[in-house]
Tab-separated table of C-alpha atoms and ligand atoms in Angstrom:
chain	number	residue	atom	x	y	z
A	1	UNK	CA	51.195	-13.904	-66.452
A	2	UNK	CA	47.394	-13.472	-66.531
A	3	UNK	CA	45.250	-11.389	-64.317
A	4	UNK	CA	43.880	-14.634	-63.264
A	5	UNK	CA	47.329	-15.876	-62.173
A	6	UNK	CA	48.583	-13.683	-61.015
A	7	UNK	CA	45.703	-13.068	-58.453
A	8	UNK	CA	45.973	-17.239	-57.681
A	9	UNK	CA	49.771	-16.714	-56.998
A	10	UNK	CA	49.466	-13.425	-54.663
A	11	UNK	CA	47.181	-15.169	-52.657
A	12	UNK	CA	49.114	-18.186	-52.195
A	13	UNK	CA	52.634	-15.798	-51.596
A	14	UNK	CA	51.105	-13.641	-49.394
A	15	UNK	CA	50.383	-16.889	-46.575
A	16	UNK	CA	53.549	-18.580	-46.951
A	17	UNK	CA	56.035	-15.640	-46.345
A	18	UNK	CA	59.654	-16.525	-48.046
A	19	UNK	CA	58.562	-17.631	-51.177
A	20	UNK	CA	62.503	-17.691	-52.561
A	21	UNK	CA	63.102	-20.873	-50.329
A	22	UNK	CA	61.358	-24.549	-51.642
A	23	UNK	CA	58.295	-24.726	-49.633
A	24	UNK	CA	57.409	-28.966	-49.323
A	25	UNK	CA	53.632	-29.898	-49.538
A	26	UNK	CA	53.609	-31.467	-46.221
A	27	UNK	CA	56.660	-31.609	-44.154
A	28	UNK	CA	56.904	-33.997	-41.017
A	29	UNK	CA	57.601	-32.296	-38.096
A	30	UNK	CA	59.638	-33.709	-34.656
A	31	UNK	CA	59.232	-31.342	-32.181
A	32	UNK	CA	58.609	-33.668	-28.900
A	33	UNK	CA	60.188	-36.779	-27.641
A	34	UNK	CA	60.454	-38.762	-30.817
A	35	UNK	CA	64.692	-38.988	-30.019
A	36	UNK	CA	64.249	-40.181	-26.497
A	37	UNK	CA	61.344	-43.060	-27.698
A	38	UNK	CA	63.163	-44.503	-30.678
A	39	UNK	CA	66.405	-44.549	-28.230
A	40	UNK	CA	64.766	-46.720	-25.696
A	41	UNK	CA	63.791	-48.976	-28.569
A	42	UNK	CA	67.799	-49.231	-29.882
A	43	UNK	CA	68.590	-49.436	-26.176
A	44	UNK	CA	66.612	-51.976	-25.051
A	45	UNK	CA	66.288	-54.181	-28.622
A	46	UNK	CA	62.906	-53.760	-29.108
A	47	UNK	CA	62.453	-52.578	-32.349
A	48	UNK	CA	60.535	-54.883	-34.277
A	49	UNK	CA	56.881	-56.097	-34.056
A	50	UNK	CA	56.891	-56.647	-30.559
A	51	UNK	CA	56.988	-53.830	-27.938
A	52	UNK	CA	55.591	-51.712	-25.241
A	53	UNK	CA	55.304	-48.752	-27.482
A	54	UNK	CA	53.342	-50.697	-30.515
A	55	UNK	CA	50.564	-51.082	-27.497
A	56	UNK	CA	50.964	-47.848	-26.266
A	57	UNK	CA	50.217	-46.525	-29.534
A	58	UNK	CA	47.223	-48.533	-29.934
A	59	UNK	CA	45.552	-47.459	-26.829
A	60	UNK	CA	46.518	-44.157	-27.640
A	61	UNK	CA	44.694	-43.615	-30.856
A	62	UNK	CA	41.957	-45.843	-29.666
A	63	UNK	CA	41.900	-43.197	-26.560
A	64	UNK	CA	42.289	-39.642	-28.598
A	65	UNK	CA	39.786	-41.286	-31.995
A	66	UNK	CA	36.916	-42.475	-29.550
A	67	UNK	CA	37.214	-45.733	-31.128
A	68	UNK	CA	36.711	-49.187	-29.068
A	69	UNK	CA	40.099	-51.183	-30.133
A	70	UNK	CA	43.181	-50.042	-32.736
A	71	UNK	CA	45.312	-52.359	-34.484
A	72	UNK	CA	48.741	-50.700	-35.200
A	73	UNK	CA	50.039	-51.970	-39.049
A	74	UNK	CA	52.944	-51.311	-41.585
A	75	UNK	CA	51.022	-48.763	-43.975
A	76	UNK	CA	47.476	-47.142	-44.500
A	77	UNK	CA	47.107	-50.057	-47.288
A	78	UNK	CA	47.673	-53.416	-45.467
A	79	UNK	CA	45.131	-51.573	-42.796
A	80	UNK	CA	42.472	-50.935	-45.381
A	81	UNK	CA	43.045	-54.319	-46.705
A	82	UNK	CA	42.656	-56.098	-43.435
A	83	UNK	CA	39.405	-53.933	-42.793
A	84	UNK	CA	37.726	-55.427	-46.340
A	85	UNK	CA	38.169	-58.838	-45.372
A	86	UNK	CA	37.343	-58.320	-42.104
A	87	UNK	CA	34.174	-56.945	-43.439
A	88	UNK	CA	34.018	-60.055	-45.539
A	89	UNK	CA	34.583	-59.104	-49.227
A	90	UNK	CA	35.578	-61.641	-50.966
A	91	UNK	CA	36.965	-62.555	-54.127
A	92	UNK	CA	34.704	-61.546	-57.655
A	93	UNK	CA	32.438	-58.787	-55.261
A	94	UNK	CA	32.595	-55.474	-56.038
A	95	UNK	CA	33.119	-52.911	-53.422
A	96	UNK	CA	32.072	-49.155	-53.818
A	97	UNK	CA	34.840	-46.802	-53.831
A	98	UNK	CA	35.094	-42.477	-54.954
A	99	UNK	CA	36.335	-42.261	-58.029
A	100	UNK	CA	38.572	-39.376	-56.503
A	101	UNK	CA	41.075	-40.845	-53.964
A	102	UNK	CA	44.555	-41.885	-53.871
A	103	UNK	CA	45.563	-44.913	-55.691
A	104	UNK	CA	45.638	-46.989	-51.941
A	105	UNK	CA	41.698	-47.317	-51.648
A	106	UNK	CA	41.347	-48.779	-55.188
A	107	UNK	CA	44.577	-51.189	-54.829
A	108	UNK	CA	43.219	-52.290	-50.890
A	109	UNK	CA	40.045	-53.739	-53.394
A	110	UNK	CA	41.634	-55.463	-55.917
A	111	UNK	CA	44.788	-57.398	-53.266
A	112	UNK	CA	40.810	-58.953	-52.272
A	113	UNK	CA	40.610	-60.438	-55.895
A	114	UNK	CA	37.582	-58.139	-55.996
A	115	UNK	CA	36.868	-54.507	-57.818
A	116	UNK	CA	36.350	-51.503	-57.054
A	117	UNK	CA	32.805	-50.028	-58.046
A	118	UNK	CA	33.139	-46.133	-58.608
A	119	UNK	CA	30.778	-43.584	-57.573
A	120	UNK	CA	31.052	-39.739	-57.813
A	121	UNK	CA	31.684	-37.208	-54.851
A	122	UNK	CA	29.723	-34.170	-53.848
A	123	UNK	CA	31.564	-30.727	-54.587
A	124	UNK	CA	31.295	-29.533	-51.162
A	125	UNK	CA	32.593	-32.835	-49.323
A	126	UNK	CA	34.607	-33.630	-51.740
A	127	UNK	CA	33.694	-37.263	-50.367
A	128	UNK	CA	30.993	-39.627	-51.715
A	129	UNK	CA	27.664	-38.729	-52.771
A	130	UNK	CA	24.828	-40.214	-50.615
A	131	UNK	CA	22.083	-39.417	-52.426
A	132	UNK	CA	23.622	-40.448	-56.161
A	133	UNK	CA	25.266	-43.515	-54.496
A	134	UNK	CA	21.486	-44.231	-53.484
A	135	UNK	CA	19.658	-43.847	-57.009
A	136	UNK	CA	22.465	-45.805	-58.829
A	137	UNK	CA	22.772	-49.040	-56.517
A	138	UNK	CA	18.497	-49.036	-56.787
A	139	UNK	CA	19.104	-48.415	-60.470
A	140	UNK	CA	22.085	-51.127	-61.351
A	141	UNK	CA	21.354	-53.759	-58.510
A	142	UNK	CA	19.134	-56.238	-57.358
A	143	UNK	CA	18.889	-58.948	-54.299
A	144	UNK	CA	19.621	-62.437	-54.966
A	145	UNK	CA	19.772	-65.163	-52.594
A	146	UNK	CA	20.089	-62.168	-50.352
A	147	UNK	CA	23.107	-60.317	-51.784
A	148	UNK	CA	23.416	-57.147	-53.544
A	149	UNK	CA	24.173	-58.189	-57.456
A	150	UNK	CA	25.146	-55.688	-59.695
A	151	UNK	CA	22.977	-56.921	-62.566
A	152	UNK	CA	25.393	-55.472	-65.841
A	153	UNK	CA	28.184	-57.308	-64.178
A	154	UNK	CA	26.531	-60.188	-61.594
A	155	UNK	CA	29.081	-59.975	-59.399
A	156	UNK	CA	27.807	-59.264	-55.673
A	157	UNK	CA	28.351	-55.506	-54.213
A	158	UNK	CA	29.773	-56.172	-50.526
A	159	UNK	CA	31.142	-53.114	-48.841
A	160	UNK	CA	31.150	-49.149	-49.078
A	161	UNK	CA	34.463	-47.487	-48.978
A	162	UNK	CA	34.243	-43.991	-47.923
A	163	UNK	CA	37.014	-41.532	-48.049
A	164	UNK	CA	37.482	-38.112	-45.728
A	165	UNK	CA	39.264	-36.177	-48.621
A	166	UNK	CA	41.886	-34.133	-47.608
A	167	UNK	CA	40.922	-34.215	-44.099
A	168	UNK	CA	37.246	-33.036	-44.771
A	169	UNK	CA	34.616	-35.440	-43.401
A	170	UNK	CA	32.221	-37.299	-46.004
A	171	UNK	CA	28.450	-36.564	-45.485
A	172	UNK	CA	28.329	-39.699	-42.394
A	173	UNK	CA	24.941	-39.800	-41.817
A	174	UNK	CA	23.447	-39.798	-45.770
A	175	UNK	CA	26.387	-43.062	-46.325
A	176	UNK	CA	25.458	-44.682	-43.038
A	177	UNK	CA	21.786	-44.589	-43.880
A	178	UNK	CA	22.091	-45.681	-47.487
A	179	UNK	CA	24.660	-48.540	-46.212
A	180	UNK	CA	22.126	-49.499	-44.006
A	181	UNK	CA	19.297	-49.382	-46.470
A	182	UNK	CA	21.403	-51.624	-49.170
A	183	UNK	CA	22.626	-53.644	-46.049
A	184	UNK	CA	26.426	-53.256	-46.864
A	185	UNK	CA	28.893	-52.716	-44.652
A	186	UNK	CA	30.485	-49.368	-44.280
A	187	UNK	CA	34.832	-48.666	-44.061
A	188	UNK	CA	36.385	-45.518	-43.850
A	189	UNK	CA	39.122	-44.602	-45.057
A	190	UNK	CA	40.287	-42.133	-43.160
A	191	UNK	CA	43.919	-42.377	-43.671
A	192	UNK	CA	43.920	-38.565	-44.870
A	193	UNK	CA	41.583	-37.179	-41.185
A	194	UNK	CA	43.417	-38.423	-38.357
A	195	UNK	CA	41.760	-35.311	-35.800
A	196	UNK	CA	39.074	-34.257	-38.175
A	197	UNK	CA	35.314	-34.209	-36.512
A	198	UNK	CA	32.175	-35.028	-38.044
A	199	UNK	CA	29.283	-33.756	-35.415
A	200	UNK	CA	31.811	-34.072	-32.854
A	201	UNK	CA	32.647	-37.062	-33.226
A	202	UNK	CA	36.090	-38.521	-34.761
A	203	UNK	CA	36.628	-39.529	-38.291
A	204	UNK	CA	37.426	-43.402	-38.151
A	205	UNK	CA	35.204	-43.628	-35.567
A	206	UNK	CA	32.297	-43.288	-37.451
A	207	UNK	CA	31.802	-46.577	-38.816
A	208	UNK	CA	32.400	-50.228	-37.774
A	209	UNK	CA	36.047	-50.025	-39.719
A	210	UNK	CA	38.160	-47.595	-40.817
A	211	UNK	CA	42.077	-47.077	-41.890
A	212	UNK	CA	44.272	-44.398	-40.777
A	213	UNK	CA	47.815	-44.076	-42.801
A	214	UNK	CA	51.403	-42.669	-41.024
A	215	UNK	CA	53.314	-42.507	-43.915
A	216	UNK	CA	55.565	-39.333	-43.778
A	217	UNK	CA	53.363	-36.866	-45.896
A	218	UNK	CA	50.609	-37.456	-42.871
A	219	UNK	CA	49.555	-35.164	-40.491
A	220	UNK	CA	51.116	-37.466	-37.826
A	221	UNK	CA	53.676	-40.225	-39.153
A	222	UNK	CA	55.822	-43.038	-37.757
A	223	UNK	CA	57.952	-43.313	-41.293
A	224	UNK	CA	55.542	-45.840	-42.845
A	225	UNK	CA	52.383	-47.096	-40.797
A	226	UNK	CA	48.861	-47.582	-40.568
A	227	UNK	CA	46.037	-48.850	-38.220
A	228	UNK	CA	42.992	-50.550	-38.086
A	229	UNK	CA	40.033	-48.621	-35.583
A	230	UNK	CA	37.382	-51.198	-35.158
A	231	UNK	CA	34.405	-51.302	-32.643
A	232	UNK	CA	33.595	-54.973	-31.583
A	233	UNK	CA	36.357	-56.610	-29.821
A	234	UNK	CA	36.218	-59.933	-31.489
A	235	UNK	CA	36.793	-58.731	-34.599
A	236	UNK	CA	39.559	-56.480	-33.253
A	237	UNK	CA	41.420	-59.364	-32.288
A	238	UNK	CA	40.705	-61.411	-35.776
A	239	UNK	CA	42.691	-58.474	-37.628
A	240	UNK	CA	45.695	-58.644	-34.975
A	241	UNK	CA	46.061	-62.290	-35.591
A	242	UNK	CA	45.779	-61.749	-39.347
A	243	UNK	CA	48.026	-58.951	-39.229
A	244	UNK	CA	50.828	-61.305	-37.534
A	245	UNK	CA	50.728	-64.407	-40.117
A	246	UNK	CA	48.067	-65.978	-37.740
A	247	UNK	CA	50.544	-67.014	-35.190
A	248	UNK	CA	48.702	-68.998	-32.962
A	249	UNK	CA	49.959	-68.040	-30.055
A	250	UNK	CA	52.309	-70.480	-27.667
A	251	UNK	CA	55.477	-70.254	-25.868
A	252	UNK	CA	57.549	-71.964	-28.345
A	253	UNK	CA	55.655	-73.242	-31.125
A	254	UNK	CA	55.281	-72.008	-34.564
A	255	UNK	CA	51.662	-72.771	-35.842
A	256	UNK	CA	49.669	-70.885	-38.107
A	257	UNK	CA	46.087	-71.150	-38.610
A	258	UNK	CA	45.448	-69.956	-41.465
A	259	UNK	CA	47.245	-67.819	-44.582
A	260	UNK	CA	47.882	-64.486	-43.376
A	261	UNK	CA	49.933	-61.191	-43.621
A	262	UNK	CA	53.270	-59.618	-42.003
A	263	UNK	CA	51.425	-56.778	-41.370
A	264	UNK	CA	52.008	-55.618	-37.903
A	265	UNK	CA	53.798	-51.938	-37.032
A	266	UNK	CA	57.173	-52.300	-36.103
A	267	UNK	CA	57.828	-51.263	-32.177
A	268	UNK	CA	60.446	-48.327	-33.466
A	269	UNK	CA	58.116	-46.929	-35.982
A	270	UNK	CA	55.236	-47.281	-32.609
A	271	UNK	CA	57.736	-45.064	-30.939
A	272	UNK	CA	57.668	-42.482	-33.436
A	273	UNK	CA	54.001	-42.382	-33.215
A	274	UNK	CA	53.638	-42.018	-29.646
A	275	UNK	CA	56.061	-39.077	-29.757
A	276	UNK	CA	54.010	-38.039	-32.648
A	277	UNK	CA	50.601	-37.948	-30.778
A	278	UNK	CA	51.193	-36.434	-28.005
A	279	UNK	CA	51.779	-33.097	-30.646
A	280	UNK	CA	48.899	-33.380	-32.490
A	281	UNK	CA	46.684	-31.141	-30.686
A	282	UNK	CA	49.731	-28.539	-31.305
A	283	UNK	CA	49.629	-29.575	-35.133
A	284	UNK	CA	45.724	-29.366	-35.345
A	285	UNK	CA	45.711	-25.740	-34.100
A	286	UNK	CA	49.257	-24.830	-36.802
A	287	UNK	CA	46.988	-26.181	-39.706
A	288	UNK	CA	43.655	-24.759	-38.779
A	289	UNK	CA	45.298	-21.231	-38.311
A	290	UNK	CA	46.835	-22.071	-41.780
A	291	UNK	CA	43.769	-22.830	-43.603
A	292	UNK	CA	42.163	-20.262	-41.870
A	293	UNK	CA	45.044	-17.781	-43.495
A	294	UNK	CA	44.548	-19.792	-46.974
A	295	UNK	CA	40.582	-18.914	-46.770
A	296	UNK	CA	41.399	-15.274	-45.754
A	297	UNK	CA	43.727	-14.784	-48.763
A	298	UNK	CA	41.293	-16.183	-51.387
A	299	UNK	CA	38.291	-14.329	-49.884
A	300	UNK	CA	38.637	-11.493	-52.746
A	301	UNK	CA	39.846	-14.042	-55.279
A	302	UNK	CA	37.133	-14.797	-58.099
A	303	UNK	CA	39.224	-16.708	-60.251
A	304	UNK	CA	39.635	-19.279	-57.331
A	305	UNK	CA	37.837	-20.850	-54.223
A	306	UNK	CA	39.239	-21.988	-51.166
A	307	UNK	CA	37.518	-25.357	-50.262
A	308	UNK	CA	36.405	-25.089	-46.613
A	309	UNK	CA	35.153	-27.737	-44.364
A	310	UNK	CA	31.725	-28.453	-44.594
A	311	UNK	CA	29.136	-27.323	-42.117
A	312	UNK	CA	29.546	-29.312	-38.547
A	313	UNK	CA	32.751	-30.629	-39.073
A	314	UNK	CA	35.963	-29.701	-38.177
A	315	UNK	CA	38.786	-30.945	-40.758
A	316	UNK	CA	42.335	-31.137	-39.631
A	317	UNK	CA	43.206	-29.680	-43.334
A	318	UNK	CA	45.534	-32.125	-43.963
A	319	UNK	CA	46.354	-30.875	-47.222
A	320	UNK	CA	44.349	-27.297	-47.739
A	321	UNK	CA	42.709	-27.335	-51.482
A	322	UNK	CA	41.829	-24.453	-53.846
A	323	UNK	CA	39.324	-25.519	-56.935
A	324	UNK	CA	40.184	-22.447	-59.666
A	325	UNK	CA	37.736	-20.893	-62.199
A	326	UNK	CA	37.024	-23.600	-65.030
A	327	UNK	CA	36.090	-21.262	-67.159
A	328	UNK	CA	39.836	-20.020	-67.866
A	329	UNK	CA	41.501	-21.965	-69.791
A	330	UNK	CA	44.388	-23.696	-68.752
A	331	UNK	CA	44.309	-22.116	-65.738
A	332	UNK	CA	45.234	-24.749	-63.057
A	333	UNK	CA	48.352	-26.091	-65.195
A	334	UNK	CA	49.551	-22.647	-65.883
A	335	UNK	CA	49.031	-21.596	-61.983
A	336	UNK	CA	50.604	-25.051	-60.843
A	337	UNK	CA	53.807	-24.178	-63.051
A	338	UNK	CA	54.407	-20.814	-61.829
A	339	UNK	CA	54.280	-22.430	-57.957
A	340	UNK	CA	56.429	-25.079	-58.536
A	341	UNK	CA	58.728	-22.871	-60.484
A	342	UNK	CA	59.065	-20.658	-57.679
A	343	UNK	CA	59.968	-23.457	-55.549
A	344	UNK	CA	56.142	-23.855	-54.270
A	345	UNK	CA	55.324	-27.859	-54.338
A	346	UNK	CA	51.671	-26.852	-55.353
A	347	UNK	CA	50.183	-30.286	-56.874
A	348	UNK	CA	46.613	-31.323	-58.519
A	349	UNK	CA	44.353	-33.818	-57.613
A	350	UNK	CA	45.120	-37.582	-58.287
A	351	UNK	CA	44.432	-38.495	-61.443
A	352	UNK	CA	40.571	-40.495	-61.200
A	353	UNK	CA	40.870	-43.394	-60.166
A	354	UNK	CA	38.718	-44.978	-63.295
A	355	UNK	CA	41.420	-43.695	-65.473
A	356	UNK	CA	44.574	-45.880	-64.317
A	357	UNK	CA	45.294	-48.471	-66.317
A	358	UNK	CA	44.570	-51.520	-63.681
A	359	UNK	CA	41.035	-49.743	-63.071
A	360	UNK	CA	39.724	-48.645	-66.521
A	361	UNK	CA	38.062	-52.013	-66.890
A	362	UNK	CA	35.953	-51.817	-63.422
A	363	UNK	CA	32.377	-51.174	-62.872
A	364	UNK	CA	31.337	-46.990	-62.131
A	365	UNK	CA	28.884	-44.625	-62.188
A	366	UNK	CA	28.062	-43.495	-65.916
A	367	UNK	CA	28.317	-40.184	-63.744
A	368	UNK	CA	31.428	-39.193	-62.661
A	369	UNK	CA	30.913	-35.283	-63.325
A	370	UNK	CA	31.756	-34.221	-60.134
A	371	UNK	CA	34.614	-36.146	-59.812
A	372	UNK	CA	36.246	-35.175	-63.075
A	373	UNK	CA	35.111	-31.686	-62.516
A	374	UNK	CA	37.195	-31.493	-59.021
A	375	UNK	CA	40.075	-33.278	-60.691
A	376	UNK	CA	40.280	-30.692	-63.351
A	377	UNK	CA	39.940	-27.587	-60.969
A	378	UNK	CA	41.573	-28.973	-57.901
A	379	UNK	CA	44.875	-27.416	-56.513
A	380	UNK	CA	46.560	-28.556	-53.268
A	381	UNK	CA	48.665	-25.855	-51.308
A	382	UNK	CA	51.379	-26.419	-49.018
A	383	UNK	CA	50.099	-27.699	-45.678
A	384	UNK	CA	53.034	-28.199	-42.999
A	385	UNK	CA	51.778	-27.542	-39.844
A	386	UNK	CA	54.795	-25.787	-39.083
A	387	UNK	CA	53.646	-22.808	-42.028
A	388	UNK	CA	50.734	-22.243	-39.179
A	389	UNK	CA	53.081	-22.111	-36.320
A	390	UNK	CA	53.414	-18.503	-34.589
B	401	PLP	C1	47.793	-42.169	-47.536
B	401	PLP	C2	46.551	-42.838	-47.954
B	401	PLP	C3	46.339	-44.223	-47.774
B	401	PLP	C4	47.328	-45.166	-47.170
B	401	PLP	O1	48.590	-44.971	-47.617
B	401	PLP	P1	49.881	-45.708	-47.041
B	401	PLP	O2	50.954	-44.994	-47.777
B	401	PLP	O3	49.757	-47.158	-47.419
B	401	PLP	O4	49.976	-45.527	-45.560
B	401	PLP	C5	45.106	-44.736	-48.132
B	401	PLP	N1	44.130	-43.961	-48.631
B	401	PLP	C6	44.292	-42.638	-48.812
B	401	PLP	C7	43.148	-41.831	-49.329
B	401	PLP	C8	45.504	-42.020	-48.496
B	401	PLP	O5	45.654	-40.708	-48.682
């Protein structure tokens, strides 16, 4: 093993103590009342889309996020796909998205018929960069008939995605003032920051619309699930009646209104969530104490940094993230082998977005440095909240 290595390794080893034992990326936890809750769905039959938990969640998250209305859904996907067309992309736009993010953001785009635009991050954020987002739309656009055209393509430009990587909080203000300048709507995705702040305030609370994911590598999860956090009511209640195949509703009758989507949260996965939230304060504290240990151990380390959350934010470190020395060659493959051999689910970044097959075609940024520099550096630790339990 190289000095460089080994150095990686001993830090990682010396916060997650029993390093013999396989040590999962992110581990659920069910600590509180999630028996009792799913039991009172099986006893009482409520277990599928309709139910007293499904609302409880809502009001809960819309209560703990600071966000006006929450609509509960299947998966982080269907809820980022309901935000775009609530935001009113439509099919042939284009709609901004990092070229570093999990596969979901991109794939929300194209079940809109439309494409995903990509722009590069900002090494600190690790979240979209204001500033280059800025030059390139005043470079590559131009209004027409009042839209945003992308003039190599002509296809309009119609929303911002922005994504809270990891848990750390994109730089909100420089995206909100550059949507604002290019008049596009803004959408987090926040399906990775459920607790994170940005200036105090919640992530997914930050802009008009934004999607949080459950799924069970999430820092709170009901099995599979997602939600919609939206500010103006109406539109709240335009996503719950697309999310429910448009059921117009009636005592009896089955009429639709329009084409829509089975994409409301069953009651029994609401009843996991509600168990769920009422431990996330105790999860929050497990992970910061973890990342805190994380930063402590790779204090000393040169051939690796510890990737802290940026100034005025607090992340919920979802998944804590290391970017090693690029100078070494071969360093974050041979440093990711020695982990996982050694029963440590280490993992890199996603492969770029602009590189899958179903996206190599779409519009980007002729930039992407930062981007492809993360994803060549970028190593995810372990991250269970119950590694930062004392
Ligand atoms: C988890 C995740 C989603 C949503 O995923 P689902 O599995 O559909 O809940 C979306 N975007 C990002 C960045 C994610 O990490």
């Amino acid at each position: 093993m190289t000095e460089p290595v080994r150095a990686i390794v001993d830090a990682v080893t010396r916060v997650i103590d029993s390093p013999g034992r396989a040590v999962p990326l992110h581990e659920p936890r069910f600590a509180g009342r999630e028996w009792e809750y799913v039991k009172d769905c099986l006893d009482t039959g409520w277990v599928s889309s309709v139910g007293a938990y499904v609302d409880r969640f809502e009001r809960d998250l819309a209560e703990m996020t600071g966000a006006d209305h929450a609509v509960a859904t299947v998966n982080g996907t269907a809820a980022l796909h309901l935000c775009l067309i609530a935001a009113g992309v439509r099919p042939g736009d284009e709609v901004i998205v990092p070229a570093l993010s999990f596969v979901a953001t991109a794939n929300a785009v194209a079940y809109c018929h439309a494409q995903p635009h990509f722009a590069d991050i900002q090494p600190d954020t690790l979240g979209l960069d204001p500033d280059k987002l800025a030059n390139h739309l005043a470079a590559v656009t131009e209004r027409r008939d009042g839209r945003l055209v992308n003039r190599e393509t002509g296809n309009p430009i119609t929303a911002i995605v922005v994504m809270h990587a990891f848990g750390h909080p994109a730089d909100m203000d420089g995206l909100i003032a550059v949507a604002a300048d290019f008049g596009l709507p803004l959408i987090e995705d926040a399906a990775e920051s459920l607790g994170s702040t940005y200036k105090g305030r919640h992530c997914g609370a930050l802009a008009p619309l934004a999607a949080l994911s459950f799924n069970g590598n999430k820092t709170v999860t009901t099995g599979g699930g997602g939600a919609v956090l939206v500010r103006d009511a109406e539109t709240a209640a335009r996503i719950k009646h697309l999310s429910t195949t448009a059921k117009v509703p009636h005592r009896w009758e089955y009429v639709h209104d329009a084409v829509a989507f089975n994409y409301r949260m069953p009651n029994i996965n609401a009843a996991l969530g509600c168990a769920q939230l009422e431990q996330l304060p105790g999860f929050l504290d497990a992970k910061r104490r973890l990342a805190k240990a994380y930063a402590n151990a790779f204090a000393e380390v040169t051939a690796a940094e510890f990737v802290a959350a940026p100034p005025d934010c607090e992340s919920n470190y979802w998944l804590n993230a290391i970017l090693v020395d690029g100078a070494v060659p071969g360093l974050r493959d041979d440093v990711l082998t020695v982990l996982n051999d050694a029963g440590v689910m280490a993992r890199p970044a996603w492969a770029l977005l602009n590189t899958l097959p179903a996206f190599t075609g779409s519009p980007r940024m002729t930039d992407l440095t930062i981007a492809e520099d993360v994803g060549r550096r970028l190593i995810n630790l372990p991250s269970s909240a119950a590694l930062g339990e004392i």
